[in-house]
mmCIF file of C-alpha atoms in Angstrom:
data_model
loop_
_atom_site.group_PDB
_atom_site.id
_atom_site.type_symbol
_atom_site.label_atom_id
_atom_site.label_comp_id
_atom_site.label_asym_id
_atom_site.label_seq_id
_atom_site.Cartn_x
_atom_site.Cartn_y
_atom_site.Cartn_z
ATOM 1 C CA MET A 1 14.628 3.085 -15.689
ATOM 2 C CA PRO A 2 17.900 3.254 -13.649
ATOM 3 C CA ILE A 3 17.856 7.050 -14.059
ATOM 4 C CA CYS A 4 14.335 7.180 -12.612
ATOM 5 C CA ILE A 5 15.253 4.917 -9.699
ATOM 6 C CA ASN A 6 18.356 6.985 -8.966
ATOM 7 C CA TRP A 7 16.286 10.172 -9.019
ATOM 8 C CA LEU A 8 13.703 8.647 -6.664
ATOM 9 C CA LYS A 9 16.498 7.449 -4.362
ATOM 10 C CA PHE A 10 17.939 10.974 -4.259
ATOM 11 C CA CYS A 11 14.515 12.512 -3.558
ATOM 12 C CA LEU A 12 14.058 10.164 -0.589
ATOM 13 C CA ASN A 13 17.591 10.465 0.767
ATOM 14 C CA HIS A 14 19.764 13.485 -0.021
ATOM 15 C CA ASP A 15 22.851 11.615 1.149
ATOM 16 C CA PHE A 16 22.910 10.268 -2.412
ATOM 17 C CA PRO A 17 24.204 12.501 -5.234
ATOM 18 C CA ILE A 18 21.906 14.242 -7.685
ATOM 19 C CA PRO A 19 21.767 12.042 -10.807
ATOM 20 C CA GLU A 20 23.336 13.497 -13.919
ATOM 21 C CA ASP A 21 21.841 13.556 -17.436
ATOM 22 C CA VAL A 22 18.271 13.302 -16.158
ATOM 23 C CA ASP A 23 15.540 12.711 -18.747
ATOM 24 C CA TRP A 24 12.644 14.699 -17.293
ATOM 25 C CA TYR A 25 10.074 13.282 -19.704
ATOM 26 C CA GLU A 26 11.051 9.745 -18.650
ATOM 27 C CA ILE A 27 10.839 10.700 -14.971
ATOM 28 C CA PHE A 28 7.445 12.316 -15.522
ATOM 29 C CA LEU A 29 6.077 9.119 -17.107
ATOM 30 C CA PHE A 30 7.663 7.058 -14.324
ATOM 31 C CA SER A 31 5.967 9.308 -11.747
ATOM 32 C CA GLU A 32 2.621 8.793 -13.474
ATOM 33 C CA LYS A 33 3.047 5.021 -13.639
ATOM 34 C CA HIS A 34 3.820 4.736 -9.922
ATOM 35 C CA GLN A 35 1.800 7.715 -8.641
ATOM 36 C CA LEU A 36 4.867 9.530 -7.339
ATOM 37 C CA TYR A 37 4.382 12.965 -8.903
ATOM 38 C CA GLY A 38 4.956 14.851 -5.656
ATOM 39 C CA ILE A 39 7.896 12.778 -4.452
ATOM 40 C CA CYS A 40 9.715 12.925 -7.808
ATOM 41 C CA SER A 41 8.927 16.584 -8.464
ATOM 42 C CA PRO A 42 12.025 18.670 -9.364
ATOM 43 C CA LEU A 43 10.451 21.917 -8.122
ATOM 44 C CA SER A 44 12.352 21.913 -4.817
ATOM 45 C CA TYR A 45 15.708 21.819 -6.571
ATOM 46 C CA ASP A 46 17.611 24.342 -8.672
ATOM 47 C CA ILE A 47 17.572 22.168 -11.774
ATOM 48 C CA PRO A 48 16.737 23.192 -15.361
ATOM 49 C CA ILE A 49 13.628 21.500 -16.713
ATOM 50 C CA PRO A 50 11.652 21.990 -19.971
ATOM 51 C CA THR A 51 9.144 24.822 -19.554
ATOM 52 C CA GLU A 52 6.061 22.807 -20.466
ATOM 53 C CA LEU A 53 6.948 20.107 -17.926
ATOM 54 C CA LEU A 54 7.694 22.754 -15.309
ATOM 55 C CA TYR A 55 4.200 24.233 -15.647
ATOM 56 C CA GLU A 56 2.665 20.750 -15.702
ATOM 57 C CA TRP A 57 4.409 19.800 -12.461
ATOM 58 C CA ILE A 58 3.463 23.098 -10.789
ATOM 59 C CA GLY A 59 -0.177 22.373 -11.590
ATOM 60 C CA ILE A 60 0.092 18.807 -10.314
ATOM 61 C CA GLU A 61 1.653 19.885 -7.010
ATOM 62 C CA GLN A 62 -1.139 22.405 -6.475
ATOM 63 C CA ARG A 63 -3.755 19.722 -7.151
ATOM 64 C CA LEU A 64 -1.995 17.305 -4.797
ATOM 65 C CA LYS A 65 -2.012 19.898 -2.023
ATOM 66 C CA SER A 66 -5.706 20.631 -2.579
ATOM 67 C CA THR A 67 -6.696 16.958 -2.820
ATOM 68 C CA ASN A 68 -4.768 16.000 0.303
ATOM 69 C CA GLN A 69 -6.454 18.756 2.277
ATOM 70 C CA HIS A 70 -9.859 17.713 0.955
ATOM 71 C CA LEU A 71 -9.210 14.101 1.974
ATOM 72 C CA ASN A 72 -8.105 15.216 5.441
ATOM 73 C CA ASN A 73 -11.379 17.082 5.827
ATOM 74 C CA ARG A 74 -13.407 14.126 4.540
ATOM 75 C CA ILE A 75 -11.680 11.806 7.033
ATOM 76 C CA VAL A 76 -12.704 14.045 9.914
ATOM 77 C CA GLU A 77 -16.297 14.079 8.589
ATOM 78 C CA LEU A 78 -16.255 10.282 8.236
ATOM 79 C CA THR A 79 -14.761 9.449 11.628
ATOM 80 C CA THR A 80 -17.061 11.958 13.356
ATOM 81 C CA SER A 81 -20.079 10.428 11.610
ATOM 82 C CA LEU A 82 -18.999 6.921 12.620
ATOM 83 C CA ALA A 83 -18.448 8.037 16.223
ATOM 84 C CA ASN A 84 -21.947 9.511 16.298
ATOM 85 C CA ALA A 85 -23.248 6.134 15.105
ATOM 86 C CA GLY A 86 -21.398 4.395 17.958
ATOM 87 C CA PHE A 87 -18.336 3.110 16.089
ATOM 88 C CA MET A 88 -14.716 3.651 17.077
ATOM 89 C CA SER A 89 -12.545 3.978 13.971
ATOM 90 C CA CYS A 90 -8.903 3.894 12.906
ATOM 91 C CA VAL A 91 -7.748 5.277 9.534
ATOM 92 C CA LEU A 92 -5.531 2.850 7.610
ATOM 93 C CA LYS A 93 -2.674 3.677 5.204
ATOM 94 C CA GLY A 94 -3.430 6.706 3.014
ATOM 95 C CA GLN A 95 -3.525 9.988 4.873
ATOM 96 C CA GLY A 96 -2.069 8.336 7.954
ATOM 97 C CA ASN A 97 0.974 7.330 5.922
ATOM 98 C CA ALA A 98 1.208 10.870 4.563
ATOM 99 C CA THR A 99 1.877 12.147 8.087
ATOM 100 C CA LEU A 100 5.181 10.210 8.026
ATOM 101 C CA TYR A 101 6.410 12.097 4.946
ATOM 102 C CA PRO A 102 8.558 15.236 5.274
ATOM 103 C CA HIS A 103 5.940 16.989 3.116
ATOM 104 C CA PRO A 104 2.583 15.189 3.569
ATOM 105 C CA ASP A 105 0.866 17.203 0.842
ATOM 106 C CA LYS A 106 3.272 15.764 -1.771
ATOM 107 C CA ARG A 107 2.034 12.196 -1.377
ATOM 108 C CA ASN A 108 -0.293 11.063 -4.157
ATOM 109 C CA PRO A 109 -3.517 10.337 -2.257
ATOM 110 C CA GLY A 110 -5.970 7.539 -2.959
ATOM 111 C CA ASP A 111 -9.228 6.498 -1.329
ATOM 112 C CA ILE A 112 -10.064 6.268 2.384
ATOM 113 C CA ASP A 113 -9.713 2.988 4.262
ATOM 114 C CA VAL A 114 -11.061 2.954 7.789
ATOM 115 C CA TRP A 115 -11.037 0.122 10.316
ATOM 116 C CA VAL A 116 -14.104 0.037 12.549
ATOM 117 C CA ASP A 117 -14.282 -1.686 15.929
ATOM 118 C CA SER A 118 -17.223 -3.944 15.097
ATOM 119 C CA ASP A 119 -18.063 -7.479 14.057
ATOM 120 C CA GLN A 120 -18.817 -7.995 10.377
ATOM 121 C CA ASP A 121 -22.588 -8.551 10.689
ATOM 122 C CA ARG A 122 -23.195 -5.359 12.654
ATOM 123 C CA LEU A 123 -20.953 -3.320 10.361
ATOM 124 C CA PHE A 124 -22.464 -4.607 7.113
ATOM 125 C CA HIS A 125 -25.974 -4.120 8.491
ATOM 126 C CA PHE A 126 -25.090 -0.504 9.330
ATOM 127 C CA VAL A 127 -23.701 0.195 5.841
ATOM 128 C CA ARG A 128 -26.509 -1.562 3.960
ATOM 129 C CA GLY A 129 -29.060 0.256 6.061
ATOM 130 C CA GLN A 130 -27.934 3.386 4.218
ATOM 131 C CA PHE A 131 -26.707 1.863 0.958
ATOM 132 C CA PRO A 132 -28.492 -1.469 0.235
ATOM 133 C CA GLU A 133 -26.391 -2.142 -2.873
ATOM 134 C CA ALA A 134 -23.030 -1.641 -1.117
ATOM 135 C CA VAL A 135 -20.411 -4.013 -2.558
ATOM 136 C CA GLU A 136 -18.753 -6.480 -0.171
ATOM 137 C CA CYS A 137 -15.111 -7.490 -0.698
ATOM 138 C CA MET A 138 -12.661 -9.872 0.997
ATOM 139 C CA LYS A 139 -12.070 -7.717 4.067
ATOM 140 C CA HIS A 140 -14.237 -4.621 3.669
ATOM 141 C CA ILE A 141 -17.450 -3.151 2.344
ATOM 142 C CA LYS A 142 -17.795 -0.108 0.123
ATOM 143 C CA TYR A 143 -19.367 2.876 1.898
ATOM 144 C CA PRO A 144 -20.408 5.452 -0.724
ATOM 145 C CA ILE A 145 -21.080 8.211 1.779
ATOM 146 C CA PHE A 146 -19.236 10.863 -0.270
ATOM 147 C CA PRO A 147 -19.773 11.723 -3.951
ATOM 148 C CA ASP A 148 -16.107 12.569 -4.533
ATOM 149 C CA VAL A 149 -14.091 10.142 -2.361
ATOM 150 C CA GLU A 150 -14.238 6.349 -2.271
ATOM 151 C CA VAL A 151 -14.479 4.862 1.236
ATOM 152 C CA ASP A 152 -13.816 1.254 2.256
ATOM 153 C CA ILE A 153 -14.879 0.219 5.760
ATOM 154 C CA HIS A 154 -13.051 -2.742 7.327
ATOM 155 C CA ASN A 155 -14.063 -4.855 10.295
ATOM 156 C CA THR A 156 -10.474 -6.146 10.208
ATOM 157 C CA PRO A 157 -7.559 -4.364 8.534
ATOM 158 C CA LEU A 158 -6.245 -7.477 6.769
ATOM 159 C CA LYS A 159 -7.107 -11.050 5.881
ATOM 160 C CA LEU A 160 -4.764 -13.735 4.548
ATOM 161 C CA TYR A 161 -5.537 -16.702 2.266
ATOM 162 C CA SER A 162 -3.753 -19.315 4.374
ATOM 163 C CA PRO A 163 -6.208 -20.417 7.116
ATOM 164 C CA LEU A 164 -3.380 -20.940 9.625
ATOM 165 C CA HIS A 165 -1.728 -17.601 8.912
ATOM 166 C CA ASP A 166 -5.041 -15.783 8.927
ATOM 167 C CA LYS A 167 -5.985 -17.284 12.304
ATOM 168 C CA ARG A 168 -2.649 -16.119 13.725
ATOM 169 C CA LEU A 169 -3.098 -12.707 12.097
ATOM 170 C CA GLN A 170 -6.573 -12.128 13.525
ATOM 171 C CA THR A 171 -5.304 -13.127 16.994
ATOM 172 C CA TRP A 172 -2.389 -10.694 16.641
ATOM 173 C CA ILE A 173 -4.767 -7.937 15.510
ATOM 174 C CA GLN A 174 -7.016 -8.493 18.534
ATOM 175 C CA TRP A 175 -4.010 -8.339 20.881
ATOM 176 C CA ASN A 176 -2.961 -5.004 19.381
ATOM 177 C CA LYS A 177 -6.350 -3.489 18.602
ATOM 178 C CA ALA A 178 -6.830 -1.283 21.659
ATOM 179 C CA GLU A 179 -3.498 0.477 21.127
ATOM 180 C CA GLN A 180 -4.349 1.294 17.505
ATOM 181 C CA PHE A 181 -7.715 2.862 18.299
ATOM 182 C CA SER A 182 -6.153 4.963 21.045
ATOM 183 C CA HIS A 183 -3.169 6.143 18.951
ATOM 184 C CA GLN A 184 -4.325 9.589 17.854
ATOM 185 C CA ILE A 185 -2.908 12.311 15.636
ATOM 186 C CA ARG A 186 -4.260 15.423 13.952
ATOM 187 C CA LEU A 187 -4.151 15.717 10.164
ATOM 188 C CA ASP A 188 -2.899 18.947 8.595
ATOM 189 C CA GLY A 189 -5.526 21.654 8.303
ATOM 190 C CA THR A 190 -8.029 19.952 10.620
ATOM 191 C CA ASP A 191 -9.086 20.536 14.222
ATOM 192 C CA THR A 192 -10.119 17.019 15.272
ATOM 193 C CA ASP A 193 -7.967 14.080 16.395
ATOM 194 C CA ILE A 194 -8.250 10.781 14.528
ATOM 195 C CA SER A 195 -6.749 7.357 15.204
ATOM 196 C CA ILE A 196 -4.098 5.753 12.989
ATOM 197 C CA PRO A 197 -2.007 2.597 13.581
ATOM 198 C CA THR A 198 1.344 2.749 15.331
ATOM 199 C CA ALA A 199 4.577 2.273 13.373
ATOM 200 C CA GLN A 200 5.081 -1.193 14.855
ATOM 201 C CA PHE A 201 1.587 -2.282 13.824
ATOM 202 C CA ASN A 202 2.131 -0.839 10.322
ATOM 203 C CA ALA A 203 5.431 -2.716 9.970
ATOM 204 C CA VAL A 204 3.410 -5.947 9.998
ATOM 205 C CA TYR A 205 0.061 -4.834 8.612
ATOM 206 C CA GLN A 206 1.395 -2.895 5.630
ATOM 207 C CA LEU A 207 3.815 -5.668 4.659
ATOM 208 C CA GLY A 208 0.800 -7.998 4.652
ATOM 209 C CA HIS A 209 -1.106 -5.474 2.556
ATOM 210 C CA ILE A 210 1.769 -5.421 0.040
ATOM 211 C CA MET A 211 1.746 -9.236 -0.036
ATOM 212 C CA ILE A 212 -1.988 -9.478 -0.741
ATOM 213 C CA HIS A 213 -1.789 -6.880 -3.506
ATOM 214 C CA LEU A 214 1.196 -8.645 -5.071
ATOM 215 C CA LEU A 215 -0.958 -11.776 -5.147
ATOM 216 C CA ASP A 216 -4.122 -10.093 -6.392
ATOM 217 C CA GLN A 217 -3.166 -7.175 -8.660
ATOM 218 C CA GLY A 218 0.304 -5.860 -8.069
ATOM 219 C CA VAL A 219 1.724 -2.879 -6.223
ATOM 220 C CA GLY A 220 3.540 0.206 -7.388
ATOM 221 C CA LEU A 221 6.478 2.002 -5.892
ATOM 222 C CA ARG A 222 4.123 4.357 -4.041
ATOM 223 C CA GLN A 223 3.341 1.508 -1.620
ATOM 224 C CA LEU A 224 7.067 0.800 -1.239
ATOM 225 C CA VAL A 225 7.756 4.494 -0.552
ATOM 226 C CA ASP A 226 5.004 4.402 2.078
ATOM 227 C CA TYR A 227 6.747 1.412 3.649
ATOM 228 C CA TYR A 228 10.089 3.235 3.450
ATOM 229 C CA TYR A 229 8.667 5.885 5.779
ATOM 230 C CA VAL A 230 6.992 3.289 7.996
ATOM 231 C CA LEU A 231 10.414 1.690 8.546
ATOM 232 C CA LYS A 232 12.050 5.065 9.209
ATOM 233 C CA ASN A 233 9.311 5.757 11.762
ATOM 234 C CA LEU A 234 10.503 2.717 13.745
ATOM 235 C CA GLU A 235 13.620 4.583 14.843
ATOM 236 C CA GLY A 236 14.101 4.295 18.578
ATOM 237 C CA ILE A 237 12.280 1.005 19.144
ATOM 238 C CA THR A 238 14.045 -1.538 21.341
ATOM 239 C CA LYS A 239 15.857 -4.686 20.241
ATOM 240 C CA GLU A 240 13.031 -6.753 21.749
ATOM 241 C CA GLU A 241 10.429 -4.787 19.770
ATOM 242 C CA LYS A 242 12.371 -5.345 16.524
ATOM 243 C CA GLU A 243 12.602 -9.064 17.280
ATOM 244 C CA SER A 244 8.855 -9.130 17.933
ATOM 245 C CA ILE A 245 8.159 -7.630 14.497
ATOM 246 C CA ILE A 246 10.504 -10.112 12.779
ATOM 247 C CA ASN A 247 8.954 -13.058 14.663
ATOM 248 C CA THR A 248 5.478 -11.890 13.651
ATOM 249 C CA TRP A 249 6.546 -11.719 9.997
ATOM 250 C CA GLN A 250 7.788 -15.302 10.246
ATOM 251 C CA GLU A 251 4.669 -16.588 12.008
ATOM 252 C CA LEU A 252 2.438 -15.019 9.334
ATOM 253 C CA GLY A 253 4.434 -16.367 6.379
ATOM 254 C CA MET A 254 5.889 -12.958 5.495
ATOM 255 C CA GLY A 255 9.533 -13.594 6.376
ATOM 256 C CA LYS A 256 10.772 -14.327 2.844
ATOM 257 C CA LEU A 257 8.778 -11.395 1.485
ATOM 258 C CA ALA A 258 10.267 -9.124 4.163
ATOM 259 C CA GLU A 259 13.773 -10.056 3.008
ATOM 260 C CA GLY A 260 12.920 -9.203 -0.593
ATOM 261 C CA ILE A 261 11.154 -5.955 0.271
ATOM 262 C CA MET A 262 14.075 -4.945 2.493
ATOM 263 C CA TRP A 263 16.428 -5.338 -0.485
ATOM 264 C CA ILE A 264 14.227 -2.973 -2.526
ATOM 265 C CA GLU A 265 14.035 -0.482 0.332
ATOM 266 C CA LYS A 266 17.816 -0.458 0.802
ATOM 267 C CA GLU A 267 19.225 -0.879 -2.708
ATOM 268 C CA MET A 268 16.575 0.863 -4.822
ATOM 269 C CA LEU A 269 15.130 3.451 -2.440
ATOM 270 C CA GLY A 270 18.226 4.126 -0.346
ATOM 271 C CA LEU A 271 16.891 3.203 3.092
ATOM 272 C CA PRO A 272 19.758 3.802 5.563
ATOM 273 C CA ASP A 273 21.252 0.680 7.153
ATOM 274 C CA ARG A 274 20.057 1.574 10.649
ATOM 275 C CA TYR A 275 16.443 0.978 9.541
ATOM 276 C CA VAL A 276 17.219 -2.370 7.866
ATOM 277 C CA PHE A 277 16.773 -4.924 10.629
ATOM 278 C CA ILE A 278 16.371 -8.117 8.609
ATOM 279 C CA GLU A 279 18.950 -9.392 6.115
ATOM 280 C CA PRO A 280 17.905 -8.315 2.581
ATOM 281 C CA ASN A 281 17.589 -11.024 -0.070
ATOM 282 C CA GLU A 282 18.737 -9.828 -3.489
ATOM 283 C CA LYS A 283 17.181 -12.650 -5.528
ATOM 284 C CA ARG A 284 13.700 -12.179 -4.070
ATOM 285 C CA GLY A 285 14.104 -8.410 -4.111
ATOM 286 C CA LYS A 286 14.859 -8.353 -7.822
ATOM 287 C CA LEU A 287 11.968 -10.733 -8.506
ATOM 288 C CA ILE A 288 9.494 -8.462 -6.724
ATOM 289 C CA ALA A 289 11.051 -5.312 -8.164
ATOM 290 C CA ALA A 290 10.668 -6.621 -11.733
ATOM 291 C CA ASP A 291 6.938 -7.173 -11.140
ATOM 292 C CA ILE A 292 6.524 -3.732 -9.546
ATOM 293 C CA LEU A 293 8.433 -1.849 -12.238
ATOM 294 C CA GLU A 294 6.599 -3.625 -15.049
ATOM 295 C CA GLY A 295 3.108 -3.325 -13.590
ATOM 296 C CA GLY A 296 3.143 0.122 -11.980
ATOM 297 C CA ASN A 297 0.509 1.309 -9.524
ATOM 298 C CA PHE A 298 -1.636 -1.727 -8.549
ATOM 299 C CA GLY A 299 -0.470 -3.539 -11.706
ATOM 300 C CA LYS A 300 -2.507 -1.260 -13.989
ATOM 301 C CA PHE A 301 0.285 -1.014 -16.573
ATOM 302 C CA SER A 302 1.157 -4.711 -16.639
ATOM 303 C CA ARG A 303 1.217 -6.518 -19.974
ATOM 304 C CA ARG A 304 -1.033 -9.161 -18.467
ATOM 305 C CA GLN A 305 -3.898 -6.646 -18.551
ATOM 306 C CA GLU A 306 -4.172 -7.363 -22.291
ATOM 307 C CA PHE A 307 -4.754 -11.066 -21.578
ATOM 308 C CA ASN A 308 -7.291 -10.222 -18.888
ATOM 309 C CA LYS A 309 -9.502 -8.595 -21.528
ATOM 310 C CA HIS A 310 -10.126 -12.061 -23.029
ATOM 311 C CA GLY A 311 -12.195 -13.296 -20.096
ATOM 312 C CA LYS A 312 -11.880 -14.994 -16.728
ATOM 313 C CA ILE A 313 -10.117 -18.115 -17.998
ATOM 314 C CA ALA A 314 -7.394 -16.072 -19.702
ATOM 315 C CA ARG A 315 -7.034 -13.997 -16.549
ATOM 316 C CA GLY A 316 -6.788 -17.159 -14.451
ATOM 317 C CA ILE A 317 -4.000 -18.524 -16.636
ATOM 318 C CA THR A 318 -1.964 -15.309 -16.486
ATOM 319 C CA ASP A 319 -2.524 -15.078 -12.724
ATOM 320 C CA LEU A 320 -1.316 -18.641 -12.173
ATOM 321 C CA TRP A 321 1.787 -17.974 -14.313
ATOM 322 C CA ARG A 322 2.546 -14.869 -12.265
ATOM 323 C CA PHE A 323 1.925 -16.685 -8.973
ATOM 324 C CA GLY A 324 4.475 -19.298 -10.053
ATOM 325 C CA LYS A 325 7.095 -16.600 -10.533
ATOM 326 C CA LEU A 326 6.489 -15.006 -7.131
ATOM 327 C CA SER A 327 5.822 -18.198 -5.156
ATOM 328 C CA SER A 328 9.254 -18.263 -3.490
ATOM 329 C CA CYS A 329 8.401 -15.006 -1.690
ATOM 330 C CA PHE A 330 5.274 -16.295 0.082
ATOM 331 C CA PRO A 331 4.861 -20.024 -0.722
ATOM 332 C CA GLU A 332 1.993 -20.938 1.612
ATOM 333 C CA GLU A 333 -0.032 -17.821 0.871
ATOM 334 C CA ASP A 334 0.566 -18.384 -2.831
ATOM 335 C CA LEU A 335 -0.625 -21.998 -2.554
ATOM 336 C CA PHE A 336 -3.934 -21.084 -0.921
ATOM 337 C CA ARG A 337 -4.435 -18.205 -3.360
ATOM 338 C CA CYS A 338 -3.904 -20.636 -6.248
ATOM 339 C CA LEU A 339 -6.379 -23.082 -4.710
ATOM 340 C CA SER A 340 -8.890 -20.250 -4.486
ATOM 341 C CA LYS A 341 -8.262 -19.372 -8.126
ATOM 342 C CA GLY A 342 -8.450 -23.023 -9.081
ATOM 343 C CA ARG A 343 -11.883 -23.445 -7.493
ATOM 344 C CA SER A 344 -13.086 -20.372 -9.377
ATOM 345 C CA ALA A 345 -11.684 -21.667 -12.670
ATOM 346 C CA VAL A 346 -13.310 -25.081 -12.166
ATOM 347 C CA GLY A 347 -16.635 -23.364 -11.475
ATOM 348 C CA ILE A 348 -16.348 -21.360 -14.677
ATOM 349 C CA LEU A 349 -15.461 -24.425 -16.758
ATOM 350 C CA PHE A 350 -18.351 -26.505 -15.378
ATOM 351 C CA GLY A 351 -20.689 -23.572 -15.927
ATOM 352 C CA MET A 352 -19.597 -23.359 -19.563
ATOM 353 C CA ARG A 353 -20.123 -27.092 -20.104
ATOM 354 C CA ARG A 354 -23.646 -26.906 -18.742
#
């Protein structure tokens, strides 16, 4: 694993030396686990690689380029359709994050998340008017408008489990909403402007997104590489703006997590010191890193997945054990997540007894 991390660090920051004695098969599997095929690709470097892996990576890079362009086109279709229906929209994460990369078409793409300027009732009524069986989640509703791309529509970009933190978060989102919907860019290969969040908004929002996924499923290094470029995109902001971001982290219960994530960004991914504006915490960083490296992209490779196959009670037990390990990184959010899990577990047990 250290070889893979060192290779990833070099790919992100060429100030670091090229690792020696690279095991390309190990790096390929690492890239699959964390959805970093494009970032970890050796094709841009004059490095010998086994022929079969070379051809495999060439094919993957071509598919990434094609898929990214297709997603860009779908986003324009989606945002235009929403505008015609009377909704302002802002594309979250995904293809917006790709624009921060030196080579956007090398980012492994996922689904489309779009934030719509609407209250929940109006938005859900709009979606279910077209798709009555649309599935509702914690902060979004599925919008199966395309046969080949999954779309999640949000009436708020993020929700937290702690009632106090969530109330503060929603107030902060409302204060910053207008700027996000007016912050426009143009995706590669398209001819229509779309809105994406600013770097300062993403510094808070995407850290919160990482926190929720650590609590719910897990995150892979792809999300941490996204955040690496979010932090680099903050270059040039004022001291007061940096302090505002740090204060917001603290007010939303993300301060300890920020310290741990900053350690990963600096020590594992090679983020230059000038982008590290909160003191990294090695203990929390290693705790989070162990969970990320073991679980891979959204925790899909975690050993706990085997326990989850034995039903909801087994999953609840493994979740609570994992929450205990990570609780020092976001104690209040962890507490309210555990209470939520506990209520679900009690409901299951009473249901079984009846």
